[in-house]
Short mmCIF file of C-alpha atoms in Angstrom, two decimals:
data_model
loop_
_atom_site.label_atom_id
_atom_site.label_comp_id
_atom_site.label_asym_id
_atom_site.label_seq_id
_atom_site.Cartn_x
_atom_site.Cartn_y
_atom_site.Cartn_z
CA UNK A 15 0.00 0.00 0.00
CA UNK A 16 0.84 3.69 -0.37
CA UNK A 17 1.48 6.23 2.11
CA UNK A 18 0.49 9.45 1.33
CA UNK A 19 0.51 12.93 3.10
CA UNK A 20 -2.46 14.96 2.90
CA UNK A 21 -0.41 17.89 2.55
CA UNK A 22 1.63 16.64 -0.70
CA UNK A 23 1.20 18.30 -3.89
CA UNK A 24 0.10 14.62 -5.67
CA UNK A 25 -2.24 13.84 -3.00
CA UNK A 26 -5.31 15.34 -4.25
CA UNK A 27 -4.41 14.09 -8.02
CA UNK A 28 -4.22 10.62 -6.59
CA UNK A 29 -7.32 11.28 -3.77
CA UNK A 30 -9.54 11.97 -7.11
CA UNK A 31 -8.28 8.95 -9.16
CA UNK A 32 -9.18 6.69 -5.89
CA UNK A 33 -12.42 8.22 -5.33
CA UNK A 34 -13.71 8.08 -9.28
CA UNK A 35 -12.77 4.55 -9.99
CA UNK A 36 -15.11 2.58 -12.05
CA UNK A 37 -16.92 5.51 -13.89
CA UNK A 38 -15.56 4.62 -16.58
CA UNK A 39 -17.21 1.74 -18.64
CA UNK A 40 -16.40 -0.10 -21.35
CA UNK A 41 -18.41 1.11 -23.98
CA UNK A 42 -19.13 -2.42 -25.52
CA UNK A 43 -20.26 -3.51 -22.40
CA UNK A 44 -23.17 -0.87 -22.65
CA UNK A 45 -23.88 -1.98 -25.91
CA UNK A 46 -24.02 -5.67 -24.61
CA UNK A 47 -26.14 -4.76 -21.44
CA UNK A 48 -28.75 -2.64 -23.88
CA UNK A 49 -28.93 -5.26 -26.54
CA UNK A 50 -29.42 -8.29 -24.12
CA UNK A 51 -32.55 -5.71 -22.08
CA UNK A 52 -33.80 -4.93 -25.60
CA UNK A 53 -34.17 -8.32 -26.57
CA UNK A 54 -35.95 -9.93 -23.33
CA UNK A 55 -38.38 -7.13 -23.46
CA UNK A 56 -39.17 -7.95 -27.12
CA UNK A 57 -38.52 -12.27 -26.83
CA UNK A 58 -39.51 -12.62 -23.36
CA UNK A 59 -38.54 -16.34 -22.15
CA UNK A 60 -36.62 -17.45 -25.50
CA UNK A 61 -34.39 -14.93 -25.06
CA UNK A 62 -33.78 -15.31 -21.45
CA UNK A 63 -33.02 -18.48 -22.00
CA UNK A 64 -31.29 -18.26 -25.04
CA UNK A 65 -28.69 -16.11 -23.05
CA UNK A 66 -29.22 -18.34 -19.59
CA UNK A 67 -27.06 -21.18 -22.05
CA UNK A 68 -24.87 -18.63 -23.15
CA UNK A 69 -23.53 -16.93 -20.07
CA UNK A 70 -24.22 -19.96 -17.28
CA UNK A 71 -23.45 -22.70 -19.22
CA UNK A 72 -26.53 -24.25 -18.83
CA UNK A 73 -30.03 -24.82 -20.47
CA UNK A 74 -33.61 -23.80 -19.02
CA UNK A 75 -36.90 -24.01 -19.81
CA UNK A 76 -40.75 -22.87 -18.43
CA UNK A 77 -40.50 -26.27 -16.26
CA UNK A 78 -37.39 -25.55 -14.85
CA UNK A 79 -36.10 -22.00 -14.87
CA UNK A 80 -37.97 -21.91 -11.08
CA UNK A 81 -36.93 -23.72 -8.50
CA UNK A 82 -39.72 -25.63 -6.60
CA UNK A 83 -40.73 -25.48 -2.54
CA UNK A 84 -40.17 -28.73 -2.00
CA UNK A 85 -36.12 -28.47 -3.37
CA UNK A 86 -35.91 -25.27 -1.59
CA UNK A 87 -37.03 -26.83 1.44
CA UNK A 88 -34.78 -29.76 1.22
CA UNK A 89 -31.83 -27.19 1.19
CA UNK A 90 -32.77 -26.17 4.62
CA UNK A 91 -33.76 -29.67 6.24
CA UNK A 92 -30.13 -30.87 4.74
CA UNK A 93 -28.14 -27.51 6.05
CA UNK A 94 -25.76 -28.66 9.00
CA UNK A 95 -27.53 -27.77 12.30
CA UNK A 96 -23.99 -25.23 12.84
CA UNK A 97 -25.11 -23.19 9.42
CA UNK A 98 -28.50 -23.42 9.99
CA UNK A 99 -28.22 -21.68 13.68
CA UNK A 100 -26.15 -18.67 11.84
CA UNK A 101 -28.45 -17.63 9.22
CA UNK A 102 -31.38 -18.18 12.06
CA UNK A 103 -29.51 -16.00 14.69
CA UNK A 104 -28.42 -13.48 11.81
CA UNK A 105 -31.49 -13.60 10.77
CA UNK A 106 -33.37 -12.35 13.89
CA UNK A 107 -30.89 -9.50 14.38
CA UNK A 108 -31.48 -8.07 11.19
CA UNK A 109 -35.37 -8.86 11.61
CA UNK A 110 -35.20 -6.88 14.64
CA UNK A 111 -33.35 -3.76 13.69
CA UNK A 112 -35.27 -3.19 10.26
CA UNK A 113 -38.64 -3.51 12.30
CA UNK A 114 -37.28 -0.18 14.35
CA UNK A 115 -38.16 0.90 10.55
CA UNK A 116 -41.68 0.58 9.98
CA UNK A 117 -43.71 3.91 9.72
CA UNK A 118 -47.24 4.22 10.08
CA UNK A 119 -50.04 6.06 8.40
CA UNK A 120 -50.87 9.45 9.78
CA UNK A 121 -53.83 12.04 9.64
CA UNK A 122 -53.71 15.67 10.66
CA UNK A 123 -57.14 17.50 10.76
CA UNK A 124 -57.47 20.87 11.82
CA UNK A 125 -59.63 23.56 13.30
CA UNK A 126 -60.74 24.61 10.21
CA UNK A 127 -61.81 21.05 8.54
CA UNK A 128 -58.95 20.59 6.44
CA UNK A 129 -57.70 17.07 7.14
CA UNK A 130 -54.47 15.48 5.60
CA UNK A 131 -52.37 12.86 5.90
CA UNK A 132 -50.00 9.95 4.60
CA UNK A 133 -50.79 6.60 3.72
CA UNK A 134 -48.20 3.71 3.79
CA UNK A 135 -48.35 1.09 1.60
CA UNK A 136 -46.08 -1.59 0.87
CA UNK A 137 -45.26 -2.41 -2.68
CA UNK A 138 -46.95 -5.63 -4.48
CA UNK A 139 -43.60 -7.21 -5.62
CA UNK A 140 -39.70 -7.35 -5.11
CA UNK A 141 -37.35 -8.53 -7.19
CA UNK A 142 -33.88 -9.66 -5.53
CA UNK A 143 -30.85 -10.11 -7.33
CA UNK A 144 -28.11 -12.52 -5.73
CA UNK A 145 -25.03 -12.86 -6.99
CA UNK A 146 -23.93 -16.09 -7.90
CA UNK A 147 -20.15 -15.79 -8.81
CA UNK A 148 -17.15 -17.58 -7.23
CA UNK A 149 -19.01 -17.78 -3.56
CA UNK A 150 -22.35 -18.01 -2.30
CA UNK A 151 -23.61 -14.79 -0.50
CA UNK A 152 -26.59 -15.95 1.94
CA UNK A 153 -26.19 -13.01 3.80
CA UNK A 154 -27.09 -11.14 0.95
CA UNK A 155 -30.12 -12.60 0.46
CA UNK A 156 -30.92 -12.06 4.35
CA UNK A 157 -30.32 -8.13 4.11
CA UNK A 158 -32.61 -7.89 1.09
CA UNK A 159 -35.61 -10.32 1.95
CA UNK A 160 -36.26 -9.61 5.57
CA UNK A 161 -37.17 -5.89 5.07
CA UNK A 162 -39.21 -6.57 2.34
CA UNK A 163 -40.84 -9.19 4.48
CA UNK A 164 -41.06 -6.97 7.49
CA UNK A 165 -42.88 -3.48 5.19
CA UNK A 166 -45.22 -6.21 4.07
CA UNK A 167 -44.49 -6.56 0.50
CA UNK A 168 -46.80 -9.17 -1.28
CA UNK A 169 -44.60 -11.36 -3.62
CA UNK A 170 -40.98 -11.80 -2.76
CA UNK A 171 -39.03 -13.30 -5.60
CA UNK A 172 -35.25 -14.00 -6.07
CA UNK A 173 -32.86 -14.48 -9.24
CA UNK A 174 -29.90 -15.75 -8.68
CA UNK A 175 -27.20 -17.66 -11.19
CA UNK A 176 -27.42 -21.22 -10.90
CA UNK A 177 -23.84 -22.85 -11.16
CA UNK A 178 -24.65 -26.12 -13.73
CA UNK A 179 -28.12 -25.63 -13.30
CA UNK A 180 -27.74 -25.69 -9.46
CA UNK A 181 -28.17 -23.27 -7.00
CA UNK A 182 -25.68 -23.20 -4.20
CA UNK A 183 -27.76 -24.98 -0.77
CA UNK A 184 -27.00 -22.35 1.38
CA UNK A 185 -28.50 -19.29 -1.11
CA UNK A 186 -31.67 -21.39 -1.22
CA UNK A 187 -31.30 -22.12 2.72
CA UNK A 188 -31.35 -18.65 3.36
CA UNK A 189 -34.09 -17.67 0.63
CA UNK A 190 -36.22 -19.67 2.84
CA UNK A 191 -35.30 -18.25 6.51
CA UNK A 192 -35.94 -15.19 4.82
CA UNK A 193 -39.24 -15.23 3.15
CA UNK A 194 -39.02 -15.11 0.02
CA UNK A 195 -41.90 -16.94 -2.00
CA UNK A 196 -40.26 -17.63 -5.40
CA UNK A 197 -37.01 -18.70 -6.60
CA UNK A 198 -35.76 -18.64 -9.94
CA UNK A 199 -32.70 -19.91 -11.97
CA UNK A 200 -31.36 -16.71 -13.61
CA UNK A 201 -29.09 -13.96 -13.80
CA UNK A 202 -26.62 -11.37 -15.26
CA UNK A 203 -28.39 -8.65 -17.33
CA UNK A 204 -31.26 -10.74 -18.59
CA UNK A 205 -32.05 -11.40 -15.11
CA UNK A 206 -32.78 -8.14 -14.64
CA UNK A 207 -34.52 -7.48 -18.10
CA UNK A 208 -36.97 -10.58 -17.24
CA UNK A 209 -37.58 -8.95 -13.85
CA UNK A 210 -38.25 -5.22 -15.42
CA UNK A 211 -40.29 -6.35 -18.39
CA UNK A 212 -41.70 -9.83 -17.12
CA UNK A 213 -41.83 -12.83 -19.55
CA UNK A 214 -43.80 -15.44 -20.07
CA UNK A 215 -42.31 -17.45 -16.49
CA UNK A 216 -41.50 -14.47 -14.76
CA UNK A 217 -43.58 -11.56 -13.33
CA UNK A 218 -43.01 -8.13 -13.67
CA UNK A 219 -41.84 -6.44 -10.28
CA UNK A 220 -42.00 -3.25 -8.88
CA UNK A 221 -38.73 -2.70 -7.58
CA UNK A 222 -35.46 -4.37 -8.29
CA UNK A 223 -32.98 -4.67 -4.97
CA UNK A 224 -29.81 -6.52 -4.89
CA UNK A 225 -26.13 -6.15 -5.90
CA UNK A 226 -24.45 -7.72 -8.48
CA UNK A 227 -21.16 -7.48 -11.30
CA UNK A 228 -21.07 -4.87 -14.11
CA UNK A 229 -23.70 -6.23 -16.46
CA UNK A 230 -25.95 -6.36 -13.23
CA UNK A 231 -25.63 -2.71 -12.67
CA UNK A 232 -25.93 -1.42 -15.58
CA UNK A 233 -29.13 -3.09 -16.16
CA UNK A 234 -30.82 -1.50 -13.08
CA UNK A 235 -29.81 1.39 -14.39
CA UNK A 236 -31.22 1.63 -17.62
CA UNK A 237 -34.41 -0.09 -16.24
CA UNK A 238 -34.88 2.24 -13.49
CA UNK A 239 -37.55 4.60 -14.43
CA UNK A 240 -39.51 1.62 -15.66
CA UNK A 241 -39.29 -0.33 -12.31
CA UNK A 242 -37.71 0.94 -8.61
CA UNK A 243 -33.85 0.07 -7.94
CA UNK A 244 -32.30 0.91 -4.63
CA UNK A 245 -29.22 2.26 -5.55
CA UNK A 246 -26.48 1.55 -8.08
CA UNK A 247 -23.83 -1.03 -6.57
CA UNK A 248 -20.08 -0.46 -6.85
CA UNK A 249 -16.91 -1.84 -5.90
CA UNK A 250 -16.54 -2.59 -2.30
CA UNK A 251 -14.83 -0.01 -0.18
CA UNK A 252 -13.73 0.62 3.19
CA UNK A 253 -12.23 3.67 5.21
CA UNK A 254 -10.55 3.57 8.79
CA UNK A 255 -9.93 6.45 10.72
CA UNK A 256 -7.49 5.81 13.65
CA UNK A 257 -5.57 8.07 15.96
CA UNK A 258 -3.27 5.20 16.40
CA UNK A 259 -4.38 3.73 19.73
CA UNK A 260 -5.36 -0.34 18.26
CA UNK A 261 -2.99 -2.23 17.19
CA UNK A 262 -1.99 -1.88 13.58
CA UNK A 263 -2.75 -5.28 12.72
CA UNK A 264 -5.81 -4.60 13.42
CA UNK A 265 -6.25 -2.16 10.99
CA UNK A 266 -4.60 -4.02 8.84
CA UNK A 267 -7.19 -7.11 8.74
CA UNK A 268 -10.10 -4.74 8.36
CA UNK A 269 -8.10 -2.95 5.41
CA UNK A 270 -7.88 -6.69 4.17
CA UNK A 271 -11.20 -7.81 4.58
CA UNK A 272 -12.37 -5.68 2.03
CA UNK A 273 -9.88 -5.81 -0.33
CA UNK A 274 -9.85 -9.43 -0.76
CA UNK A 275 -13.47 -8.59 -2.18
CA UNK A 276 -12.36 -7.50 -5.94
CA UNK A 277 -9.87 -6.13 -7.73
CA UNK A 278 -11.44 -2.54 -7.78
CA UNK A 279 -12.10 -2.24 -4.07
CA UNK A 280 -10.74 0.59 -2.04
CA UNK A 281 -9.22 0.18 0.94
CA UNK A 282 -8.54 3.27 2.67
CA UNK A 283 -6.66 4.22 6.42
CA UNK A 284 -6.42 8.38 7.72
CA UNK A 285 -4.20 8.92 10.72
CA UNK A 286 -2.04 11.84 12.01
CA UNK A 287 0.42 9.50 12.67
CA UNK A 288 2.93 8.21 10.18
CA UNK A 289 4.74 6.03 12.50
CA UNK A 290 1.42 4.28 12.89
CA UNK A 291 0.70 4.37 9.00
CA UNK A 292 3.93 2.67 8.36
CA UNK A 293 3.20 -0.10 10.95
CA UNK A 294 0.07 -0.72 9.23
CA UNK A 295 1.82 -1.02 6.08
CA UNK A 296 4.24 -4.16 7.28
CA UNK A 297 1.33 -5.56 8.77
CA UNK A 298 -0.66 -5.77 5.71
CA UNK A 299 2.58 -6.74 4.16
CA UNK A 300 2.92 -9.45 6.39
CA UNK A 301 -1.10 -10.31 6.71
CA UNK A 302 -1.25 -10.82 2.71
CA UNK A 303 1.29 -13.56 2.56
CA UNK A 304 -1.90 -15.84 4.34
CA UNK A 305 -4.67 -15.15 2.66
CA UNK A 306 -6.15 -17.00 0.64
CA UNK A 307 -7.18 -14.68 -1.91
CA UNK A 308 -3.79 -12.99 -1.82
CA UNK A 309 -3.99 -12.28 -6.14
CA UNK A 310 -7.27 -10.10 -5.66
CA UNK A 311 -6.45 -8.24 -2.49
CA UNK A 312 -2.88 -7.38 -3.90
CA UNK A 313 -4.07 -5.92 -6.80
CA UNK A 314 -6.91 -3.70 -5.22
CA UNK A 315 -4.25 -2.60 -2.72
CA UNK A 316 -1.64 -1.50 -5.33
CA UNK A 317 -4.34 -0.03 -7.73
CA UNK A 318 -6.94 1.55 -4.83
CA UNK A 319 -5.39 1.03 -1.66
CA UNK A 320 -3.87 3.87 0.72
CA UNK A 321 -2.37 5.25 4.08
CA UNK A 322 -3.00 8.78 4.16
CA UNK A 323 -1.42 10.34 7.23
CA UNK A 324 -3.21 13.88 7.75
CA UNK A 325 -2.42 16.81 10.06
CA UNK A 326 -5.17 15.39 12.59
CA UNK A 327 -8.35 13.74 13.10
CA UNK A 328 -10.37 16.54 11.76
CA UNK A 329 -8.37 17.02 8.42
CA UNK A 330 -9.61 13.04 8.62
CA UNK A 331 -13.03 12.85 8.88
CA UNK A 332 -13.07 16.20 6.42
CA UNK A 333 -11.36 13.81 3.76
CA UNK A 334 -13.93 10.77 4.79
CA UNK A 335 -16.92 13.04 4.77
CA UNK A 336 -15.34 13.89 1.08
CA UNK A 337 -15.16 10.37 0.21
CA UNK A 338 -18.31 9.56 1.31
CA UNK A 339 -17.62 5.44 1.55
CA UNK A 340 -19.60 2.57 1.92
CA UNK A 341 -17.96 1.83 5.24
CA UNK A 342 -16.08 4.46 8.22
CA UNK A 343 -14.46 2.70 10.97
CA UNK A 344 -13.86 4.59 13.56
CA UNK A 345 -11.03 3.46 15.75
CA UNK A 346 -10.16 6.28 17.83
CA UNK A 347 -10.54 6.87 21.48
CA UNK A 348 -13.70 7.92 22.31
CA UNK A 349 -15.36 7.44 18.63
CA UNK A 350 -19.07 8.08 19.79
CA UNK A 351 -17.56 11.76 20.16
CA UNK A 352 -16.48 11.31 16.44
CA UNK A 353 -19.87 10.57 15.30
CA UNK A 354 -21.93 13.88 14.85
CA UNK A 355 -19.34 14.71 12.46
CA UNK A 356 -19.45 12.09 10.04
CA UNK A 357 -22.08 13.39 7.55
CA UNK A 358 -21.78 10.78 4.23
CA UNK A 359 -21.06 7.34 4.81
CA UNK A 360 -23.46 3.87 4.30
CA UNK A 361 -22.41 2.67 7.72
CA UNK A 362 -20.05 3.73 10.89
CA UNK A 363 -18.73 1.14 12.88
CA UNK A 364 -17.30 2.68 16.50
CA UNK A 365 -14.81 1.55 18.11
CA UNK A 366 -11.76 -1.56 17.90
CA UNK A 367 -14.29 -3.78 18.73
CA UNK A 368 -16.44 -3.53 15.57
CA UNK A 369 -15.10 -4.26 12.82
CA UNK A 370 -17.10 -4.30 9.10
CA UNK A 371 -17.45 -7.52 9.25
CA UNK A 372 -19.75 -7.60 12.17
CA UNK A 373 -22.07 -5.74 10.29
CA UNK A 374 -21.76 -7.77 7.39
CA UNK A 375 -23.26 -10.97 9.24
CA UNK A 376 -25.27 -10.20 12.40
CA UNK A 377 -24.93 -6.72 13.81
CA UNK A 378 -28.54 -6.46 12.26
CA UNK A 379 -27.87 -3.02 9.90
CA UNK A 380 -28.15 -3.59 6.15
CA UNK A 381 -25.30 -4.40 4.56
CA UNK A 382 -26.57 -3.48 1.22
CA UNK A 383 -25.16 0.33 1.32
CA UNK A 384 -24.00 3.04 -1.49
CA UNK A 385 -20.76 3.11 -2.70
CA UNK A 386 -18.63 5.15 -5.29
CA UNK A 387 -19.52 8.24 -3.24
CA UNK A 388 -23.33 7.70 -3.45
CA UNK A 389 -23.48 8.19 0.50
CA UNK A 390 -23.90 11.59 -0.39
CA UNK A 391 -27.29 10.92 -1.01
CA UNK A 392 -28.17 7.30 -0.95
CA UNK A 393 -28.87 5.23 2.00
CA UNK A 394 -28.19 1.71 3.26
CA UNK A 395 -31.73 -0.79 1.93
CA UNK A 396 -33.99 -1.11 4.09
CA UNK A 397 -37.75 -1.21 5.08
CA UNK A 398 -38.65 2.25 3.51
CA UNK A 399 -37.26 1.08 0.00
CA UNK A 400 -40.11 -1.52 -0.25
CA UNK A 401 -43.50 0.63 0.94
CA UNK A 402 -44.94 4.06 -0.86
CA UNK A 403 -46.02 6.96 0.42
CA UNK A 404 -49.55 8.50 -0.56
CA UNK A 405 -50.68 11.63 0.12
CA UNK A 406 -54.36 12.00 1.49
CA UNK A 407 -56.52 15.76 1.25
CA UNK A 408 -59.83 16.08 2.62
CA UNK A 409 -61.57 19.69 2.64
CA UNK A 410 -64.67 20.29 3.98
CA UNK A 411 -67.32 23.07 2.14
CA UNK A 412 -66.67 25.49 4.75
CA UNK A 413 -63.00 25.14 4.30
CA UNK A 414 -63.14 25.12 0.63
CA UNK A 415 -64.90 28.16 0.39
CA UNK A 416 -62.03 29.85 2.56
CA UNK A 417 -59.33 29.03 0.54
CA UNK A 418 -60.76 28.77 -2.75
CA UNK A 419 -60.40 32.26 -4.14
CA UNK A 420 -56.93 32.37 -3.48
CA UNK A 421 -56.58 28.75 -5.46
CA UNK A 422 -58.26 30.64 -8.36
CA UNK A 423 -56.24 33.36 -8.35
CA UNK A 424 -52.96 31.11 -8.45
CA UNK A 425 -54.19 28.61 -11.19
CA UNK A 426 -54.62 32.19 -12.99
CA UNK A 427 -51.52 33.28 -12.05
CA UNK A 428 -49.82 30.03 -13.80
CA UNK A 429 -52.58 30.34 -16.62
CA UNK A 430 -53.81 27.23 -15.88
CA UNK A 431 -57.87 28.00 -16.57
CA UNK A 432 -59.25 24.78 -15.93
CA UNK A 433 -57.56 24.58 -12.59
CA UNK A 434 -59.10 28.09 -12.49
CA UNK A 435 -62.42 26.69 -13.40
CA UNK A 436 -62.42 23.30 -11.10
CA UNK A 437 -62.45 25.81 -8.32
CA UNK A 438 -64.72 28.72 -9.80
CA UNK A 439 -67.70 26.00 -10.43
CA UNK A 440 -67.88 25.28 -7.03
CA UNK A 441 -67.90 28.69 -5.78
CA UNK A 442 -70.47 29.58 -7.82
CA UNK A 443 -72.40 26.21 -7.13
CA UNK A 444 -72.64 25.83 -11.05
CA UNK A 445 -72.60 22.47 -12.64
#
């Protein structure tokens, strides 16, 4: 990793190149994603299955492009009793926290008979996208069902790649812990198009949730508008601030645990000490030569990794709050003091004691969060991405008649004369 000073004339130049990886795409791989979206919405199922062969290697068809209760159910009844008591406990946790969530309806009616309010609804169906790639992600598939489950939402259904035609036990394990009511054998951009458009075996949804690879994103992208998404999914990324006072291998496993995600994740560490940033350095020197996934974490470190030692801990959190990352640990004395001044970030985790990977698995917090600087103005999934809002207006004739003139006069104001009109005919008690 590099060590950087906040105060060098290259850091900014280098900050920027960090902090706008992987906004640049491939044009062709636009082209791809917009071809294979164009073509479900026209072919439907023959297409989706056309490019199910193509891109997973294996062939589907109306019979067998879902997977059925009873085979999802057997993937729980055969889970080992120690795998099956982790999704169940991480389970509750993040049932618990996303029920903190919920909001209710509300009416507000005044002295003068004007009554309004908001009406929460939950949305009819979901769509969740798990990735099926080199590892199953069950936890995934936890984070996105239960608050779907817990706003209500009718129809829960899942796409997910099936490896040979199979889907890995413990995706379908946790599918079921989590509620979800249909399961189907499909992914990558036609996954998504299927989901947006609906074909012939699967129904149109409301909202698409879920993260996924390249092609996955950019299909949520170009079908949002046409269907809900909850935010577009980048790279993994995490940033520590420390004032030095855990141990630097410490930092250097949460620094790892991230990186060993992908070759484009970001793996950031601010201190005011460089004698600390050095030590980190050995130690994820020293760290990489065990893991397993040394190749992928050794390449996002050289190409998005960094020790930036700054002049102190508020030139830090200034710099995070810039960053705006899916992740801020804060391991610094006293971090809770830290916290009212960490505007953008998906999630903060306080202290030595929690590292990301807690929340990951069973603090209870959604682990589905922005990235790529979208914690400006995204937030992490949960309950409220899978209800609407409705707006409710009552006015009684006395009330009506109060405010109605000075409607009129503002649709006329806007030259808007039937607006004008809509008013003026009941004023006048003229049909």
């Amino acid at each position: 990793m590099k060590i950087l000073n906040s105060d060098d004339r290259r850091f900014e130049r280098e900050f920027n190149r960090i902090r706008r990886r992987g906004t640049q795409v491939d044009r062709s791989i636009v082209e791809t994603v917009e071809h294979i979206l164009q073509d479900v919405a026209v072919r439907g199922d023959e297409a989706l299955f056309e490019y199910t062969e193509k891109y997973d290697g294996h062939a589907l068809d109306a019979a067998t492009v879902e997977v059925s209760a009873a085979e999802a159910g057997r993937a729980l009844e055969d889970l080992p009793d120690e795998h099956r008591h982790i999704l169940e406990t991480a389970a509750a946790r993040i049932e618990r926290f996303h029920r903190r969530q919920r909001a209710d309806s509300w009416f507000d009616r005044d002295e003068e008979g004007i009554t309004v309010g908001q009406v929460i609804r939950p949305l009819d169906r979901v769509g969740i996208y798990a990735p099926g790639g080199l590892a199953p992600y069950p936890s995934t598939v936890l984070m996105a069902a239960i608050p779907a489950k817990v706003a209500g939402v009718g129809e829960i259904i899942l796409a997910t790649p099936a490896r040979g035609g199979v889907i890995h036990p413990l995706i379908l394990a946790a599918a079921v812990i989590g509620g979800v009511d249909r399961i189907f054998r499909i992914g990558g951009a036609q996954a998504v198009g299927a989901m947006a458009y609906g074909t012939e075996s699967i129904p149109l949804v409301d909202k698409i949730v879920g993260p996924g690879n390249i092609y996955v994103a950019l299909a949520k992208k170009m079908v949002y508008g046409r269907v809900g998404i909850d935010m577009i999914a980048g790279p993994s990324e995490i940033l520590i601030i420390s004032d030095g006072t855990v141990p630097p291998g410490v930092a250097a496993a949460d620094l790892l645990s991230q990186a060993e995600h992908d070759e484009m994740a970001c793996s950031i560490l601010l201190t005011p000490s460089g004698d600390f940033a050095r030590q980190v350095k050995n130690a994820v020197e020293e760290q990489l030569e065990r893991l397993p996934k040394k190749a992928i974490a050794s390449a996002a470190l050289e190409s998005y990794g960094a020790l930036i030692v700054t002049r102190d801990l508020d030139e830090a959190v200034e710099i995070a709050n810039r960053y705006a990352p899916e992740h801020i640990e804060l391991m610094v004395e006293h971090p809770e003091s830290w916290l009212p001044r960490i505007r953008n970030a998906g999630a903060v985790f306080l202290g030595g004691f929690s590292p990301e990977a807690m929340g990951d698995y069973i603090a209870g917090p959604n682990h589905i969060l922005p990235t790529g600087g979208t914690a400006r103005f995204f937030s992490p999934l949960g309950v409220y991405d899978f209800i609407k809002r409705m707006s409710v207006i009552s006015f009684s004739e006395g009330s009506f008649r109060k405010y109605g003139d000075a409607v009129s006069r503002f649709a006329a104001i806007e030259g808007l004369d039937a607006h004008e009109r809509s008013i003026a005919i009941r004023l006048n008690d003229k049909g």
